[in-house]
Coordinates of C-alpha atoms in Angstrom, one line a residue:
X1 CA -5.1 22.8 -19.8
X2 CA -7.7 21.4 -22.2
X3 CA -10.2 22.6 -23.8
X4 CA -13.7 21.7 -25.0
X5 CA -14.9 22.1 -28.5
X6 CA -17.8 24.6 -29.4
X7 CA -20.9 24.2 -29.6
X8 CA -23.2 25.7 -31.7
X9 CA -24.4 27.9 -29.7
X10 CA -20.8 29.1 -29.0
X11 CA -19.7 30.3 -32.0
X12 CA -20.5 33.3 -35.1
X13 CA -23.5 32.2 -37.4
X14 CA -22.5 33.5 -40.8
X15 CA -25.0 33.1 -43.7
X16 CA -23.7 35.9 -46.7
X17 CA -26.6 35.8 -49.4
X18 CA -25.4 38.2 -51.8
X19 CA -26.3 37.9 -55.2
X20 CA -24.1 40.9 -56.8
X21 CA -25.8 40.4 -60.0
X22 CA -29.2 41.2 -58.1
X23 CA -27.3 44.7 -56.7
X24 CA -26.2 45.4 -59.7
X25 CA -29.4 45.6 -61.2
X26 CA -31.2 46.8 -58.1
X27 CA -28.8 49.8 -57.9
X28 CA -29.6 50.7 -61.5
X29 CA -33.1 50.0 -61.0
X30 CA -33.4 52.5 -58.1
X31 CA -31.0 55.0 -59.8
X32 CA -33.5 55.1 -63.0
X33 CA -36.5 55.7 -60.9
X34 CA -35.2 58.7 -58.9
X35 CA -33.6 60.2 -62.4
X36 CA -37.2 60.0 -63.4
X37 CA -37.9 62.6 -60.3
X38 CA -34.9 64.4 -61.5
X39 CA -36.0 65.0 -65.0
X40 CA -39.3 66.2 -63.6
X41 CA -40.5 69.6 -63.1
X42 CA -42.9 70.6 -60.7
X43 CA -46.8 70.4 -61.5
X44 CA -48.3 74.0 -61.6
X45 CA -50.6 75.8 -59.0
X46 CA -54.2 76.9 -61.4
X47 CA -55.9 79.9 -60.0
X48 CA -59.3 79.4 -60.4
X49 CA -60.7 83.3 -60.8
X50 CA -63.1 84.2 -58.1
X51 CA -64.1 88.0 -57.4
X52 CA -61.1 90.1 -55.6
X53 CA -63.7 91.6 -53.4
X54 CA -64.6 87.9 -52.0
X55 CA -61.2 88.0 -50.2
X56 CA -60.5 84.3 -51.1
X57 CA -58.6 82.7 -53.4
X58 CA -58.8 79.0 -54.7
X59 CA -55.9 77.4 -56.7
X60 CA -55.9 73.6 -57.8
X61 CA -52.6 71.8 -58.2
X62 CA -52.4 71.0 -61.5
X63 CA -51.0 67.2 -61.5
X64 CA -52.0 66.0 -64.5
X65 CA -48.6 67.7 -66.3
X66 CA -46.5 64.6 -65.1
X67 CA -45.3 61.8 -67.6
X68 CA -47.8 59.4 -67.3
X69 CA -50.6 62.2 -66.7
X70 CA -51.8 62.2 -63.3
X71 CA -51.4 62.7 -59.5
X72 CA -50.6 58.6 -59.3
X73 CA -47.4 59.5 -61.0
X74 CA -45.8 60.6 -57.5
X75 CA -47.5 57.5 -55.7
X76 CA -46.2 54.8 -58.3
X77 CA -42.7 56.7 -57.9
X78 CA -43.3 56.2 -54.4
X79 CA -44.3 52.5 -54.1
X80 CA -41.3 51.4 -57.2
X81 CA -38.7 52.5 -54.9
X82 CA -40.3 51.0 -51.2
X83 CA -40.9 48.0 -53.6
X84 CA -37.3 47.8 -54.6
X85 CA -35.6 49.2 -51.3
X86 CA -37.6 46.3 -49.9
X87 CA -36.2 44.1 -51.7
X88 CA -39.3 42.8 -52.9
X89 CA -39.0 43.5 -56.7
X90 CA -37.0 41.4 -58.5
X91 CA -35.5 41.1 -62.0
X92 CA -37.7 39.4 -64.9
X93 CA -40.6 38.7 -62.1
X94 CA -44.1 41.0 -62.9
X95 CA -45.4 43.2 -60.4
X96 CA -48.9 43.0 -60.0
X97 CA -51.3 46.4 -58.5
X98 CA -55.3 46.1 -58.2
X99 CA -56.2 48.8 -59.4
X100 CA -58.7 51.8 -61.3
X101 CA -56.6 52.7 -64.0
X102 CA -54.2 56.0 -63.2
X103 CA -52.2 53.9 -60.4
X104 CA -52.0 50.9 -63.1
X105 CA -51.1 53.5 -66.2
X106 CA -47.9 55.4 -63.5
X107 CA -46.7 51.5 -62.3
X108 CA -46.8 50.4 -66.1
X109 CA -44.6 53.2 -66.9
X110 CA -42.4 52.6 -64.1
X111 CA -42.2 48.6 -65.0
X112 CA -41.2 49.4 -68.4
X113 CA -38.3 52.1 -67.0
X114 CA -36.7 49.1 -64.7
X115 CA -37.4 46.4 -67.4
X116 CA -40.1 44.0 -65.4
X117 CA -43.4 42.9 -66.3
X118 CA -46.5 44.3 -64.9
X119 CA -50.2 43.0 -64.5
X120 CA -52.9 45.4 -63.5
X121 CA -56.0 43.7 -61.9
X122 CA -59.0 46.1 -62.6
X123 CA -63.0 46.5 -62.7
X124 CA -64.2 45.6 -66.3
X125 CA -65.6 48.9 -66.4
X126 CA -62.4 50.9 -66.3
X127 CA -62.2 53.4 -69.7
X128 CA -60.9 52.5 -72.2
X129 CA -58.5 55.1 -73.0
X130 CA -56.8 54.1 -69.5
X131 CA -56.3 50.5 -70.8
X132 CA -54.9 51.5 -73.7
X133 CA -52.2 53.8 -71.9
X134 CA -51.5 50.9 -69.6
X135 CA -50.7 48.6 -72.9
X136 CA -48.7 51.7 -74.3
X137 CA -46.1 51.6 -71.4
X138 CA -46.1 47.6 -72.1
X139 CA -48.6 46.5 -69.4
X140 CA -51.4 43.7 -69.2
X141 CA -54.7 44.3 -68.3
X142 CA -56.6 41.4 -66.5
X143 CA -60.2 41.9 -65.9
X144 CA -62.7 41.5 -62.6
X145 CA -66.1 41.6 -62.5
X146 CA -66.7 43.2 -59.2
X147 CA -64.3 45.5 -58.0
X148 CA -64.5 43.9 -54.2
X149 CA -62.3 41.0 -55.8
X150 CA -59.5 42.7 -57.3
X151 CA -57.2 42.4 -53.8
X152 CA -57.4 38.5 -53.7
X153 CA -57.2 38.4 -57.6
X154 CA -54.0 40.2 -57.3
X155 CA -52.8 38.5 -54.5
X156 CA -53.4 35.3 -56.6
X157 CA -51.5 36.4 -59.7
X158 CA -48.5 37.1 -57.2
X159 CA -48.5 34.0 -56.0
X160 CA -49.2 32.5 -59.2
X161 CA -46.1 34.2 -60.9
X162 CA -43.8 34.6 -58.3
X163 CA -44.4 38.3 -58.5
X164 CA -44.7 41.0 -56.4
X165 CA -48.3 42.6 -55.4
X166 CA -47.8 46.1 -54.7
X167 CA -50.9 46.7 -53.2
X168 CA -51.2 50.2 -53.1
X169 CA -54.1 50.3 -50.9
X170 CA -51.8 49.3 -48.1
X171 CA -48.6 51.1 -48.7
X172 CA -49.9 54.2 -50.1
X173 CA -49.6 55.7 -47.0
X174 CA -46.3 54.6 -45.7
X175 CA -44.1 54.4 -49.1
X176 CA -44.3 58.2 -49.4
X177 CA -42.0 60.7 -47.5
X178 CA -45.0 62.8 -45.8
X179 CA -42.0 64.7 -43.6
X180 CA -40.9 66.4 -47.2
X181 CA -39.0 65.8 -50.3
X182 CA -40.8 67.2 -52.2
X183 CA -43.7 65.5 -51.8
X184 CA -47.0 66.8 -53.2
X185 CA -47.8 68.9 -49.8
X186 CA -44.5 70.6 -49.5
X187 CA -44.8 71.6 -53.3
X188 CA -48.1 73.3 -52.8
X189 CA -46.9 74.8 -49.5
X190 CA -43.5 76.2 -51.7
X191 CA -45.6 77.1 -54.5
X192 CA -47.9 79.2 -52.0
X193 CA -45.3 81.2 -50.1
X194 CA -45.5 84.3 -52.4
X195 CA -49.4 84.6 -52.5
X196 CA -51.6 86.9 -50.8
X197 CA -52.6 84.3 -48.1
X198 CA -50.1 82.1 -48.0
X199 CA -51.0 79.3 -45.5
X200 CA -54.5 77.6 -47.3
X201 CA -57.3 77.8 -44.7
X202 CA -58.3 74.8 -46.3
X203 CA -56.7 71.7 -48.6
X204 CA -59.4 69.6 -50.2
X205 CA -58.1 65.9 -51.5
X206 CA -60.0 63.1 -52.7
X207 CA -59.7 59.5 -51.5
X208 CA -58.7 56.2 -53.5
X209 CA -56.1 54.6 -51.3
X210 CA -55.8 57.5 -48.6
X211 CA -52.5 58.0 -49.3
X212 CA -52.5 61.7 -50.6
X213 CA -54.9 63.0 -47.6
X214 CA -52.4 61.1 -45.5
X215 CA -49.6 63.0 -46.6
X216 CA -51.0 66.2 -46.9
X217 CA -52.2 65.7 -42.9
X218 CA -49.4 64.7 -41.4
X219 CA -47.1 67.5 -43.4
X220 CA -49.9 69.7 -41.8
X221 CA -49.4 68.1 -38.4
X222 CA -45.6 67.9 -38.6
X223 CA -45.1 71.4 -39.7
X224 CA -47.4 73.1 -36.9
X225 CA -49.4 74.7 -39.8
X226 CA -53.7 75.7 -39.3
X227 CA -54.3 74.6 -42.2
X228 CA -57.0 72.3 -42.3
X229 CA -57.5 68.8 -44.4
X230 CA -61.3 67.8 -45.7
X231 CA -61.5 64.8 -47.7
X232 CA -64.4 64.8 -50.3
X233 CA -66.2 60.9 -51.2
X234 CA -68.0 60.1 -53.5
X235 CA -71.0 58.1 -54.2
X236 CA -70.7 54.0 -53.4
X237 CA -67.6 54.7 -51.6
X238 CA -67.0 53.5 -47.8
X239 CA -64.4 56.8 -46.5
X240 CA -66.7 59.1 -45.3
X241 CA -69.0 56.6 -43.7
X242 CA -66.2 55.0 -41.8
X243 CA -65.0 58.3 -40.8
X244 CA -67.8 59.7 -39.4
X245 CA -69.1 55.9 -37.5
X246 CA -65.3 54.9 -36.9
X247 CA -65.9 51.4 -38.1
X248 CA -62.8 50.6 -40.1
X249 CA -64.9 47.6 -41.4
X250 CA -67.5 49.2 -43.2
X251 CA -68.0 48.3 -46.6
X252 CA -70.8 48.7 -50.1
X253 CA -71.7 46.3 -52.7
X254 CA -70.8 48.4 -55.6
X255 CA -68.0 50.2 -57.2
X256 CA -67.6 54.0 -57.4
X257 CA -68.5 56.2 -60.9
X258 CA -66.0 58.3 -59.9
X259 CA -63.0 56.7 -61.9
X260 CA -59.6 56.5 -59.3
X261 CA -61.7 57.5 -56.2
X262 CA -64.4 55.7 -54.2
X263 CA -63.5 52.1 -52.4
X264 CA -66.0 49.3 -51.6
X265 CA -64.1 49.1 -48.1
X266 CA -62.0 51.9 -46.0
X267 CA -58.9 50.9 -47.4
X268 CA -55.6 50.5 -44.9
X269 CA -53.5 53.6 -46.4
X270 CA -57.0 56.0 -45.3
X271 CA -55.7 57.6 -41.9
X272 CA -59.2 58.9 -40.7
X273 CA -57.4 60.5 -37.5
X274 CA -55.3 62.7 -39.1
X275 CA -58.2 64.3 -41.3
X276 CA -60.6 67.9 -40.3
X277 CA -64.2 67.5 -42.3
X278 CA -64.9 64.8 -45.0
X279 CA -68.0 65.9 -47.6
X280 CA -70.2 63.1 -49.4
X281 CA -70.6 64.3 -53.4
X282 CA -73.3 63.3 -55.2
X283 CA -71.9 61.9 -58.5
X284 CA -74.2 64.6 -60.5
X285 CA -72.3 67.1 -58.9
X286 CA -68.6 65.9 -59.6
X287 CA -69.7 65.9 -63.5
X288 CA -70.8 69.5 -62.9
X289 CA -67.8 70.5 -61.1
X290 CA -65.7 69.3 -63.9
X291 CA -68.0 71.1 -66.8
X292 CA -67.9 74.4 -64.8
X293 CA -64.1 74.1 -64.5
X294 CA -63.5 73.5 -68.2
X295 CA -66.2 76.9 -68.8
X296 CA -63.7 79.2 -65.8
X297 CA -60.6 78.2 -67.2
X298 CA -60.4 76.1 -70.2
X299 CA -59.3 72.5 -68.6
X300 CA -61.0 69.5 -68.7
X301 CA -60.5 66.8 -65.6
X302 CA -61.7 64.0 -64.6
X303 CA -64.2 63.3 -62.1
X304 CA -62.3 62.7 -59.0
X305 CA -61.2 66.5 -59.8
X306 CA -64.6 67.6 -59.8
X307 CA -65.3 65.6 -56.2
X308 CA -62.9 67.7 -54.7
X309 CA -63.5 70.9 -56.9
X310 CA -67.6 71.1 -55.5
X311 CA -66.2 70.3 -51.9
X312 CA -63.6 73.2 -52.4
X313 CA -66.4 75.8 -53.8
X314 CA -68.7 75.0 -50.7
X315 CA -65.8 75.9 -48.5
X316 CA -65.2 79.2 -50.7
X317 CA -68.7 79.9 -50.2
X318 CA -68.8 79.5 -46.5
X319 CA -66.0 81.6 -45.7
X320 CA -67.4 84.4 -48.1
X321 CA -70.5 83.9 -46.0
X322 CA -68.5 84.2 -42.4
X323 CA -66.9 87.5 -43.9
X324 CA -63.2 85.3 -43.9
X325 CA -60.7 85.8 -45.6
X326 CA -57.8 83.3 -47.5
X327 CA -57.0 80.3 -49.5
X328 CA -58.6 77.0 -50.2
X329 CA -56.3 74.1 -52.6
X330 CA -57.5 71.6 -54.1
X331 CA -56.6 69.2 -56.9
X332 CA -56.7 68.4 -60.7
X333 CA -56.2 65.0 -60.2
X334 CA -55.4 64.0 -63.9
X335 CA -57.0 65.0 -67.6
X336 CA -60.5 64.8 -69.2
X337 CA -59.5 63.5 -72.2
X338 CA -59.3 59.9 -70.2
X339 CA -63.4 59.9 -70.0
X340 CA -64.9 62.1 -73.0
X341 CA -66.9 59.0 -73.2
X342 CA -68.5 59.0 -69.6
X343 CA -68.1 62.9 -67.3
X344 CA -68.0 64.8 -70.9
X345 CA -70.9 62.8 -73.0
X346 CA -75.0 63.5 -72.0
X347 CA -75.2 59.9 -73.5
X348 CA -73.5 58.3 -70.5
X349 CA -75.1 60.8 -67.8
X350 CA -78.7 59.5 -69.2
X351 CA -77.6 56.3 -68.6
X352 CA -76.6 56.6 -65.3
X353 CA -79.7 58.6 -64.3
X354 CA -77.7 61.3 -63.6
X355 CA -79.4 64.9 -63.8
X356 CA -76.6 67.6 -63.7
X357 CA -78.9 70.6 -64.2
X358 CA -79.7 71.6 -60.4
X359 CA -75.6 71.5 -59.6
X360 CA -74.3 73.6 -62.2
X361 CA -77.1 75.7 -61.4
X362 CA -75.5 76.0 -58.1
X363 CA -71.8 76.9 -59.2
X364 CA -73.7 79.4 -61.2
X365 CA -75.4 80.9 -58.2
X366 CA -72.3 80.9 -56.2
X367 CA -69.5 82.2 -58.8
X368 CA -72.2 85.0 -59.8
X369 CA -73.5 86.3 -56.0
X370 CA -71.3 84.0 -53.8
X371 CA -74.5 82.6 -52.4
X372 CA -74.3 78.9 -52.1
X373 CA -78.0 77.4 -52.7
X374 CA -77.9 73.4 -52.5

């Protein structure tokens, strides 16, 4: 009996592409990254005081206690190891991120753990004290105009360098574990369980990819808990005005005061379903915010901290109002020392015609009668 030879088609394709020398330094890669998490302690839970007899209690999660001084630590974590499970980090070839400046500072640090390059593609306008911390982990600071072009200016370095463009503003949302693992929700939910209202009525985040209010919602969701998720935008910043329209493709022509918060466009990582309430902060109030917090309990933020911080205090004020009782969260996003120049100095408030006065008078009102009057 013959038979006919195969074909093609009729026998086992077999292409083997491993590099061991790539595994090699992709296992070590990935194993210094997650020792990073493993040296780490948790951030702490702040109570910010407020009258017993109001019956509610508001706490901000400290994150500006990890390594490279902010709540981006967790999300440039995040996005190292979805970058290099992906297999889309390489040795000796820069990664790229477009970004305000706390992202770029946590993926600098994270470059320099794994031994790559990195490039961070920001406004001109970023502080300089953030610059300078990018440099100190052994990054490169390139330079944009207008913010609205830092995407295809880091997509061109990419493709420029043979790098890799994390692009944080799409993966935010997806590189994190938003089931657990100690992500930031299931710390504050931990840290909460022996307080006298346990389950927050209320967690206020702030929006610069999404990726945080993402998490926290779908923990929320996931976890059958009532606690609610308000996002708080600030000025020139497209989040709250495609929430509440539902066009994904609204966009401004200018970039946000509020350093690390505020986009141009609804970026891809914002998941506008899973979120309650979104407030729009005026700018002045956000500097208030921050200058009343450092006057309760001694900190200094930065502005995103005191977007989210006003939000939080008009919630506190509404449920002393409707005689309810519990907890609001919200966050201290990263340190003040990062903009004594701009939230902490009356020179750079005149010169962004921004009055203050009539905010903190408000905070004044409400933490001294629990009457909000806007």
């Amino acid at each position: 009996m013959s038979t006919s030879p195969l074909t093609r088609a009729d026998v086992t394709l077999d292409v083997d592409r491993t590099d061991t020398a790539y595994r090699d330094w992709l296992k070590e890669a990935v194993r210094r990254v997650q020792a990073d998490a493993n040296r780490s302690a948790d951030t702490h839970l702040l109570r910010f005081p407020l009258p017993e007899r109001w019956g509610v209690d508001l706490y901000l999660k400290d994150e500006s206690t990890h390594p490279t001084g902010s709540l981006k630590h967790r999300l440039a974590r995040s996005l190292f190891l979805y970058g290099l499970c992906n297999g889309w980090i390489r040795p000796d070839r820069p990664v790229i991120e477009a970004s305000s400046g706390s992202t770029a500072v946590s993926e600098a640090y994270f470059a320099h753990l794994i031994g790559v390059p990195f490039i961070a593609v920001m406004p001109r306008t970023t502080s300089a004290e953030k610059c300078r911390l990018i440099e100190f982990h052994g990054g490169r600071c390139h330079f944009v105009d207008d913010p609205r072009t830092m995407y295809e200016a880091s997509a061109a370095l990419a493709a420029e360098t043979g790098g890799h463009y994390m692009d944080q503003f799409t993966y935010a949302e997806r590189a994190t574990d938003w089931r657990g693992n100690n992500n930031i929700a299931e710390s504050i939910f931990r840290q909460m369980e022996r307080e006298r209202f346990p389950e927050p009525e209320w967690i206020v985040a702030t929006a610069g990819t999404g990726g945080t209010s993402a998490t926290l919602a779908r923990y929320v969701h996931y976890l059958q808990y009532d606690t609610r998720i308000c996002v708080a935008d600030p000025e020139n910043s497209c989040f709250f005005d495609g929430w509440t329209t539902g066009d994904a493709d609204v966009t401004c022509d200018r970039g946000s005061r509020i350093e690390g918060i505020g986009r141009p466009r609804m970026e891809p990582s914002f998941v506008p379903g899973a979120i309650d309430r979104m407030m729009k902060v005026p700018d002045a109030a956000s500097v208030a915010a921050v200058r009343a917090l450092e006057k309760v309990i001694g900190r200094r933020a930065g502005g995103s901290t005191g977007t989210g911080l006003w939000s939080a205090l008009r919630i506190v004020a509404e449920m002393v109002a409707a005689g309810r009782q519990g907890s609001v969260v919200t966050l201290l996003c990263d340190p003040g020392d990062r903009y004594l120049d701009r939230y902490y100095s009356d020179a750079w408030l005149t010169g962004q015609g921004l009055d203050i006065t009539p905010y903190a008078a408000v905070i004044d009102t409400l933490l001294s009668t629990g009457v909000w009057r806007e």
